[in-house]
Amino acid sequence: MSSPPGPFARTGGAAPGAPSPGANSPGTGDRAGSPAGPRRRRHRRDQAVPPWIFVAPALAVYAVVVLYPSLAGVVYGFTDWSGVGDFSFVGLDNFRTLLDDDRALESVGNTLMLTLAVVVVQNGIGLLLALGVHANVTSRSLLRVVFFAPAVVSPVMVAFLWKYVYNPDDGAGLNGVLGALGLGGLRQDWLGDPSLALWSVAAMVVWQYVGYSMVVFLAGLEGVPAELHEAARIDGAGTWQRFRYVTWPLLAPALTINLMLSTIGGLKLFDQVYAATNGGPGSSSETLSTVLYKEAFVYGKFGYSTAVALVLALFVAAVSLVQLRYLRVREVTA
C-alpha cells in the first residue's frame, strides 16, 4: 500500500524557498516595473549623445569671436589692407616700417617705463595697504571696500575724473589743493607738460588698481598660519624679522599673481592713456596700444596696425613667460 501523496504533489507547486520557474530566464529584466529596463534605456541614451555636443555652442562662439579674428589679424599683418576692399601681401614690409617709425619706437620706451612704474608702485603700495588692513583695526572692513572701490570703476570714467584733478587752472583740482596748502610753487600743467604727462597717467592707473593688488595680498596674508608668527615671536623675532622670514616667503603665490596681472595690464594699457592725453602732448605719452589704434582708425592702415598688434602680443607673451618662470622658481625656493 503506497503512502499518500504530500500536499505539494497535489497542487503541483514548488517547495517553499525554491525559485519559481522562469525567475532567471532571459528577458525577464525588461518587463515593466523592472529596474534593469530603465537603466538599459538610459545607458543607450548616454551612448547616443556624445559629451562634447554640450560645449559645441560655446566653442563655436569662441571660434567666431576670438580664434578667427586672431588668426585673421596674423594674416592681415603681412598685407597692405586699408580696412575695406581688396589687399595684397607685402611680406615683412609692415615690420620694417615699424622698426623705422620713430613714433612707434618712442611708444615702446613709454610703454616700458609706464609698466615699470605701475608694477613697482602699485604692488608696493598694495602690499603696505594689505598689511595695514590685515591688522586688527576696527574699521578694516570699511577700508577694504574704500580701497578696492576704484578697481570696479570704468577706466574711461577714471580718466575723465583725473582730468579734472589734473586741471591746469590754479584754483581747480590738485593745483587748487596745493595752493590752499601753501604749496603753490608745486602747481603744474600735469597732462600738458611732456615731462609729466606719462607719470601723471601712471599715478592715475596706480590709484585705480592699487586696491586690486591689496585684495590679492590680503588673500595671501589670510593663508599665513598664525602659529608660525607665534613661534617666531616666542623665539624673539621682531616685527620686521617676522615679516622678512615668515610672511614674505609665504606671500610668493600672491606676489606672482600681482606682478603678472600688473605687468600685462601695463604693457597693453590703452583706455586711460587715450582718454586722458590721447598720447600727447606730442607723443610723450604714446603707447603701443594707442599707436596701433591710431594707425587703424585714424590713418586707415589696418595692415600696419595689425602688425603692431602682433608685435605687442608677442612681446607681452614673451615678458609674461619669462616673468612667470622666474616667479614660479621663487615660489618653490621661498
XYZ file of N, CA, C and O in Angstrom, residues 11 40 49 59 66 95 127 147 159-161 173 191 219 240 268 296 303 306 308 325:
84
model
N -0.865 19.852 -5.410
C -1.008 21.163 -6.064
C -0.043 21.367 -7.211
O -0.202 22.282 -8.015
N 18.970 50.272 -18.740
C 19.488 49.975 -20.075
C 19.108 51.064 -21.075
O 19.900 51.451 -21.921
N 24.374 60.313 -27.206
C 24.708 61.738 -27.178
C 26.152 61.903 -26.687
O 26.430 61.685 -25.505
N 32.010 76.630 -27.957
C 33.215 76.575 -28.795
C 33.006 77.294 -30.114
O 33.922 77.955 -30.629
N 36.830 84.960 -31.146
C 38.222 85.061 -30.709
C 39.194 84.446 -31.715
O 40.117 85.110 -32.202
N 56.606 95.277 -40.806
C 57.506 95.164 -39.662
C 58.769 96.007 -39.867
O 59.318 96.552 -38.904
N 50.851 96.214 -1.113
C 51.338 95.384 -0.006
C 51.244 96.127 1.313
O 50.822 95.550 2.336
N 39.259 101.098 -0.448
C 40.461 100.964 -1.275
C 40.202 100.163 -2.549
O 40.839 100.398 -3.578
N 39.623 108.128 -16.032
C 40.434 109.085 -16.784
C 39.797 110.470 -16.791
O 40.488 111.481 -16.589
N 38.492 110.546 -17.004
C 37.826 111.857 -17.007
C 37.808 112.478 -15.612
O 37.910 113.704 -15.462
N 37.688 111.648 -14.581
C 37.760 112.159 -13.214
C 39.122 112.780 -12.948
O 39.230 113.891 -12.398
N 41.150 121.445 -8.898
C 41.774 120.144 -8.758
C 42.981 120.138 -7.853
O 43.029 120.774 -6.796
N 48.995 117.251 -17.290
C 48.811 116.499 -18.523
C 49.311 117.241 -19.755
O 49.376 116.653 -20.843
N 44.523 88.072 0.485
C 44.245 86.635 0.387
C 45.479 85.815 0.762
O 45.370 84.773 1.419
N 59.794 93.247 11.948
C 60.443 93.157 10.639
C 60.951 91.747 10.365
O 60.822 91.232 9.255
N 49.725 96.584 -22.106
C 48.640 96.804 -23.075
C 47.722 97.961 -22.669
O 46.586 98.049 -23.156
N 45.110 102.310 -37.226
C 43.963 101.613 -37.815
C 42.789 102.550 -38.058
O 42.248 102.609 -39.171
N 46.539 97.066 -42.086
C 47.605 96.079 -42.214
C 48.773 96.397 -41.300
O 49.282 95.528 -40.585
N 47.751 95.958 -37.541
C 47.729 94.570 -37.088
C 49.147 94.029 -36.917
O 49.380 93.165 -36.063
N 51.609 95.896 -35.792
C 51.970 96.437 -34.472
C 51.299 95.619 -33.367
O 51.925 95.306 -32.339
N 58.184 82.170 -15.222
C 59.169 81.130 -14.899
C 60.019 81.536 -13.704
O 60.268 80.728 -12.798
